[in-house]
Amino acid sequence: MSEALHTQLTGQLNKAIAGKDILLSIWDTEGSTLLAIAGQQGLTINRDKDTFEVTSKDSTGWKEFLAGFKEWSIDNDGIYVRDHDSHKELKKIFNGDAPVLIKVTNQKLETDMFGGLAILQSYPIEAPYDDAVTYTASLQGTGELVDLEDEPFVEET
């Protein structure tokens, strides 16, 4: 393999992100402690946009659309660690109605990726007879999902 090709391929590989390095964290209800949710295995960040059809008889045979409102949500799952502070906090958040401040981070690079306010919509615990007890947390974003890599948070002193 040529050195140029090796450099190109390893350069592309070094830009890839391993899913295992991405963590969802929540701020406690007092806003003083950031807690990585214990037992995480899966994380999906959903970003969607409404579209509105505006096709008319003079649309030349193709449907036409306008963009509408955007929304985001997060689905997180893993091994349930009941006595961890993060799961105690999720229970409190679910029992209340206030939104929770979330942050998604890359633990390997120690960088913040996304942040925003969300409502904990769903927090089921599954206990199959032949496997570990697991949880799923479904968070519905309220307002903007901020890309913290583009807009880094500067803490005031």
Rosetta silent file (secondary structure, phi, psi, omega in degrees, C-alpha in Angstrom):
SEQUENCE: MSEALHTQLTGQLNKAIAGKDILLSIWDTEGSTLLAIAGQQGLTINRDKDTFEVTSKDSTGWKEFLAGFKEWSIDNDGIYVRDHDSHKELKKIFNGDAPVLIKVTNQKLETDMFGGLAILQSYPIEAPYDDAVTYTASLQGTGELVDLEDEPFVEET
SCORE:     score description
SCORE:     0.000 S_00000001
   1 L     0.000  137.336 -179.962    0.000    0.000    0.000 S_00000001
   2 L   -71.163  154.256  179.910    1.319    3.413   -0.877 S_00000001
   3 H   -64.506  -36.402  178.941    2.126    5.819    1.926 S_00000001
   4 H   -63.609  -44.063  178.666   -0.295    8.399    0.468 S_00000001
   5 H   -65.307  -42.986  177.861   -3.154    5.871    0.469 S_00000001
   6 H   -58.577  -44.988  179.574   -2.280    4.752    4.000 S_00000001
   7 H   -62.917  -42.848  179.589   -2.288    8.365    5.185 S_00000001
   8 H   -62.974  -47.715 -177.199   -5.641    9.028    3.492 S_00000001
   9 H   -68.146  -43.171  179.606   -7.322    5.940    4.928 S_00000001
  10 H   -70.575  -29.862  175.587   -5.996    6.327    8.471 S_00000001
  11 H   -64.129  -41.695  177.211   -6.882   10.023    8.367 S_00000001
  12 H   -66.287  -41.248 -179.558  -10.491    9.112    7.570 S_00000001
  13 H   -63.719  -38.800 -179.359  -10.507    6.442   10.261 S_00000001
  14 H   -66.842  -18.365  177.911   -9.218    8.880   12.881 S_00000001
  15 H   -86.673  -14.510  179.664  -12.239   11.111   12.186 S_00000001
  16 L   -68.908  150.093  179.794  -14.689    8.283   12.904 S_00000001
  17 L  -115.258  131.089  176.744  -16.425    8.295   16.289 S_00000001
  18 L   -83.699  130.347 -179.589  -17.032    5.119   18.277 S_00000001
  19 H   -58.388  -30.905 -179.190  -20.557    4.938   19.692 S_00000001
  20 H   -63.984  -18.109 -178.129  -19.228    3.528   22.964 S_00000001
  21 H   -88.296   -7.992 -174.814  -17.554    6.881   23.644 S_00000001
  22 E   -98.061  123.642 -176.090  -20.776    8.928   23.507 S_00000001
  23 E  -119.577  142.607  170.607  -22.590    9.444   26.821 S_00000001
  24 E   -96.811  129.919  176.852  -25.912   10.981   27.783 S_00000001
  25 E  -126.164  154.832  177.073  -25.828   12.969   31.014 S_00000001
  26 E  -127.524  148.571  172.892  -28.519   14.811   32.952 S_00000001
  27 E   -85.190  142.251  176.430  -28.294   17.655   35.433 S_00000001
  28 L   -65.671  167.391 -174.229  -29.860   16.917   38.806 S_00000001
  29 L   -65.089  -19.594  176.251  -33.046   18.811   39.691 S_00000001
  30 L   -84.901  -13.838 -179.921  -31.017   21.363   41.690 S_00000001
  31 L    77.131   18.824 -176.008  -28.818   22.043   38.648 S_00000001
  32 L  -105.434  -19.844 -175.089  -25.620   21.466   40.609 S_00000001
  33 L  -132.583  131.012  174.940  -24.420   18.025   39.452 S_00000001
  34 E   -94.048  124.591 -176.033  -24.053   16.516   36.007 S_00000001
  35 E  -117.974  118.156  170.853  -24.721   12.757   36.101 S_00000001
  36 E   -70.171  131.973 -178.304  -23.803   10.357   33.298 S_00000001
  37 L   -68.360  123.228 -176.131  -26.638    7.830   33.168 S_00000001
  38 L   -69.581  144.945  173.555  -25.285    4.559   34.552 S_00000001
  39 L    81.618   10.417 -174.812  -25.406    1.363   32.494 S_00000001
  40 E   -57.547  138.773  172.302  -25.747    3.042   29.088 S_00000001
  41 E  -127.432  -47.288 -177.829  -25.622    0.828   26.022 S_00000001
  42 E  -119.497  146.658  177.264  -27.620    2.550   23.281 S_00000001
  43 E  -146.240  125.108  175.765  -28.156    6.202   22.414 S_00000001
  44 E  -126.500  126.315  174.795  -30.172    7.612   19.526 S_00000001
  45 E  -104.524  113.649 -178.521  -30.535   11.324   18.876 S_00000001
  46 E   -97.118  129.977  175.367  -33.575   11.900   16.662 S_00000001
  47 E  -128.913  122.038 -175.242  -33.856   15.145   14.691 S_00000001
  48 E  -130.996  158.239  177.242  -36.980   15.700   12.595 S_00000001
  49 E  -137.763  133.135  173.975  -38.602   18.468   10.580 S_00000001
  50 E   -70.114  149.859  170.582  -42.241   18.875    9.569 S_00000001
  51 E  -130.320  148.953 -179.528  -43.034   19.431    5.923 S_00000001
  52 E  -122.916  126.476  179.873  -46.177   20.899    4.429 S_00000001
  53 E   -75.208  131.421  179.125  -47.392   19.996    0.980 S_00000001
  54 L  -126.769   27.451 -179.572  -48.106   23.034   -1.196 S_00000001
  55 L   -65.599  139.407  175.662  -48.704   21.227   -4.488 S_00000001
  56 L  -133.630  177.280 -178.046  -51.170   22.855   -6.826 S_00000001
  57 L   -62.471  -22.121 -179.891  -52.476   22.152  -10.324 S_00000001
  58 L  -100.055   25.968 -177.726  -49.658   24.236  -11.799 S_00000001
  59 L   -88.192   14.043  174.781  -46.872   22.293  -10.015 S_00000001
  60 L    57.449   32.245  173.941  -45.601   20.572  -13.209 S_00000001
  61 L    86.094   -4.087  179.111  -46.308   17.029  -12.038 S_00000001
  62 L  -115.459  139.616  174.478  -44.111   17.059   -8.925 S_00000001
  63 L   -68.029  147.417  178.884  -45.275   17.493   -5.336 S_00000001
  64 L  -124.124  145.868 -175.728  -43.932   20.611   -3.642 S_00000001
  65 E  -136.114  154.178  168.736  -43.261   21.130    0.063 S_00000001
  66 E  -115.267  149.051  177.466  -42.316   23.835    2.538 S_00000001
  67 E   -79.264  143.033  178.676  -40.258   23.195    5.650 S_00000001
  68 E  -114.931 -144.639 -178.013  -41.993   23.514    9.005 S_00000001
  69 E   -74.964  152.166  176.702  -41.000   23.232   12.637 S_00000001
  70 E  -102.691  156.290  174.232  -38.084   21.127   13.846 S_00000001
  71 E  -149.761  162.862  177.654  -38.037   18.796   16.852 S_00000001
  72 E  -143.227  157.446  175.191  -35.632   16.450   18.573 S_00000001
  73 E  -153.498  164.657  179.022  -35.749   13.549   20.981 S_00000001
  74 E  -131.792  134.099  171.699  -33.354   11.074   22.548 S_00000001
  75 E  -113.883  125.423 -177.600  -33.772    7.355   23.138 S_00000001
  76 E  -131.177  139.451  178.648  -31.327    5.865   25.635 S_00000001
  77 E  -145.835  165.354  178.685  -31.176    2.321   26.968 S_00000001
  78 E   168.323 -162.939  179.063  -28.949    0.042   28.982 S_00000001
  79 E   -78.763  130.309 -178.750  -28.459   -1.989   32.123 S_00000001
  80 L   -77.529  121.292  178.935  -30.601   -0.726   35.017 S_00000001
  81 L  -116.734   82.985 -169.280  -28.453    0.349   37.981 S_00000001
  82 L   -53.935  -39.589 -173.725  -31.168    1.140   40.522 S_00000001
  83 L   -87.573    2.553  177.929  -28.945    2.483   43.286 S_00000001
  84 L   -78.891  143.777 -178.539  -26.946    4.870   41.052 S_00000001
  85 H   -55.993  -33.839 -178.791  -27.664    8.579   41.519 S_00000001
  86 H   -64.888  -39.519  179.301  -28.501    8.976   37.815 S_00000001
  87 H   -76.456  -31.219  172.296  -31.357    6.466   38.016 S_00000001
  88 H   -62.916  -39.682  179.500  -32.586    7.946   41.289 S_00000001
  89 H   -69.418  -40.734  176.730  -32.646   11.297   39.493 S_00000001
  90 H   -59.638  -39.281  177.427  -34.475    9.859   36.449 S_00000001
  91 H   -61.400  -44.962  178.306  -37.142    8.520   38.820 S_00000001
  92 H   -61.720  -43.833 -178.723  -37.537   12.009   40.366 S_00000001
  93 H   -64.804  -42.114  179.513  -37.683   13.648   36.942 S_00000001
  94 H   -64.154  -40.741 -179.271  -40.273   11.167   35.691 S_00000001
  95 H   -70.739  -21.423  176.357  -42.450   11.695   38.767 S_00000001
  96 L   -97.426 -176.429 -178.784  -42.267   15.466   38.253 S_00000001
  97 L  -118.588   -3.318 -176.698  -43.234   17.531   35.233 S_00000001
  98 L   -75.789  146.949  175.495  -40.267   19.868   34.875 S_00000001
  99 L   -69.230  157.354  178.879  -37.904   19.515   31.918 S_00000001
 100 E  -112.385  142.973  175.552  -34.400   18.194   32.523 S_00000001
 101 E   -86.364  124.009 -177.991  -31.225   19.724   31.128 S_00000001
 102 E  -113.074  157.433  172.560  -29.303   17.113   29.144 S_00000001
 103 E  -143.369  134.922  175.413  -25.806   16.993   27.710 S_00000001
 104 E  -107.827  127.062 -175.879  -24.312   14.515   25.243 S_00000001
 105 E  -128.028  156.874  171.661  -20.540   14.214   25.475 S_00000001
 106 E   -99.425  104.910 -174.020  -17.685   12.361   23.825 S_00000001
 107 L   -70.313  -26.386  179.855  -15.911   10.850   26.835 S_00000001
 108 L   -70.416  -47.779 -179.433  -12.837    9.826   24.816 S_00000001
 109 L   -86.989   -7.655 -177.937  -12.153   13.309   23.452 S_00000001
 110 L    55.748   48.184  178.288  -13.642   14.972   26.562 S_00000001
 111 E  -124.679  150.089  175.067  -15.790   17.251   24.397 S_00000001
 112 E   -85.172  140.192 -178.515  -19.396   18.358   24.630 S_00000001
 113 E  -110.263  -55.000 -177.036  -21.557   17.485   21.629 S_00000001
 114 E  -139.708  156.224  174.889  -25.200   18.490   22.259 S_00000001
 115 E  -152.098  157.198  177.571  -27.303   20.077   24.987 S_00000001
 116 E   171.111  176.164  176.382  -30.908   21.062   25.590 S_00000001
 117 E   -98.042  141.209 -178.365  -34.014   20.818   27.722 S_00000001
 118 E  -145.967  154.804  173.232  -36.191   17.712   27.495 S_00000001
 119 E   -99.657  130.404  175.945  -39.239   16.095   29.048 S_00000001
 120 E   -77.689  102.638 -175.397  -38.756   12.509   30.221 S_00000001
 121 E   -80.492  -37.137 -171.667  -41.647   10.891   28.346 S_00000001
 122 E  -147.961  139.155 -179.368  -40.996    7.268   29.109 S_00000001
 123 L  -147.976   62.076 -179.125  -38.795    5.363   31.589 S_00000001
 124 L   -77.413  152.407  174.588  -39.689    1.643   31.499 S_00000001
 125 E  -115.582  129.250  179.802  -37.742   -1.062   33.317 S_00000001
 126 E  -114.137  133.354 -178.311  -37.622   -4.500   31.696 S_00000001
 127 L  -130.136   77.359  177.982  -36.860   -7.655   33.691 S_00000001
 128 L   -69.816  153.045 -177.108  -36.768  -10.730   31.440 S_00000001
 129 L   -69.673  -20.124 -173.902  -36.321  -14.068   33.182 S_00000001
 130 L  -119.794   24.631 -178.517  -33.205  -14.907   31.152 S_00000001
 131 L  -156.442  176.974  179.813  -31.316  -11.615   30.943 S_00000001
 132 L   -70.659  155.103  173.941  -30.214   -8.518   32.860 S_00000001
 133 L   -73.331  131.327 -177.437  -32.688   -5.909   34.051 S_00000001
 134 E  -125.473  165.648  176.158  -32.662   -3.012   31.579 S_00000001
 135 E  -128.803  161.560  168.321  -34.100    0.490   31.266 S_00000001
 136 E  -135.673  135.420  175.804  -35.130    2.740   28.418 S_00000001
 137 E  -122.589  121.256  177.319  -35.350    6.513   28.722 S_00000001
 138 E  -111.119  118.756 -176.709  -37.211    8.462   26.039 S_00000001
 139 E  -113.877  126.271  176.631  -36.690   12.203   26.209 S_00000001
 140 E   -98.176  118.078  179.834  -38.711   14.670   24.119 S_00000001
 141 E   -65.498  146.392  174.230  -36.764   17.849   23.459 S_00000001
 142 E  -126.792  114.916 -172.169  -38.402   21.175   24.161 S_00000001
 143 E    87.151 -163.803 -172.643  -36.849   24.046   22.248 S_00000001
 144 E   -75.353  141.623  165.871  -33.559   23.877   20.398 S_00000001
 145 E   -89.497  112.232 -174.352  -31.029   21.054   20.549 S_00000001
 146 E   -86.448  128.585  174.982  -27.819   23.065   20.779 S_00000001
 147 E   -82.374  102.265 -174.529  -24.771   21.749   18.929 S_00000001
 148 L   -74.601  -13.842  174.574  -22.133   22.407   21.593 S_00000001
 149 L   -76.021  -28.864  176.698  -19.294   21.659   19.187 S_00000001
 150 L   -87.613  -32.543 -176.792  -20.379   24.657   17.112 S_00000001
 151 L  -128.164   76.983 -176.457  -21.401   26.830   20.063 S_00000001
 152 L   -60.077  141.734  178.268  -19.190   25.917   23.035 S_00000001
 153 L   -79.693  128.866  176.639  -20.584   26.706   26.481 S_00000001
 154 L  -109.334  116.405 -177.789  -18.508   29.217   28.406 S_00000001
 155 L   -76.347  133.006  179.328  -19.025   28.948   32.135 S_00000001
 156 L   -78.733  143.578  178.508  -19.313   32.287   33.930 S_00000001
 157 L  -107.466    0.000    0.000  -17.010   32.856   36.886 S_00000001
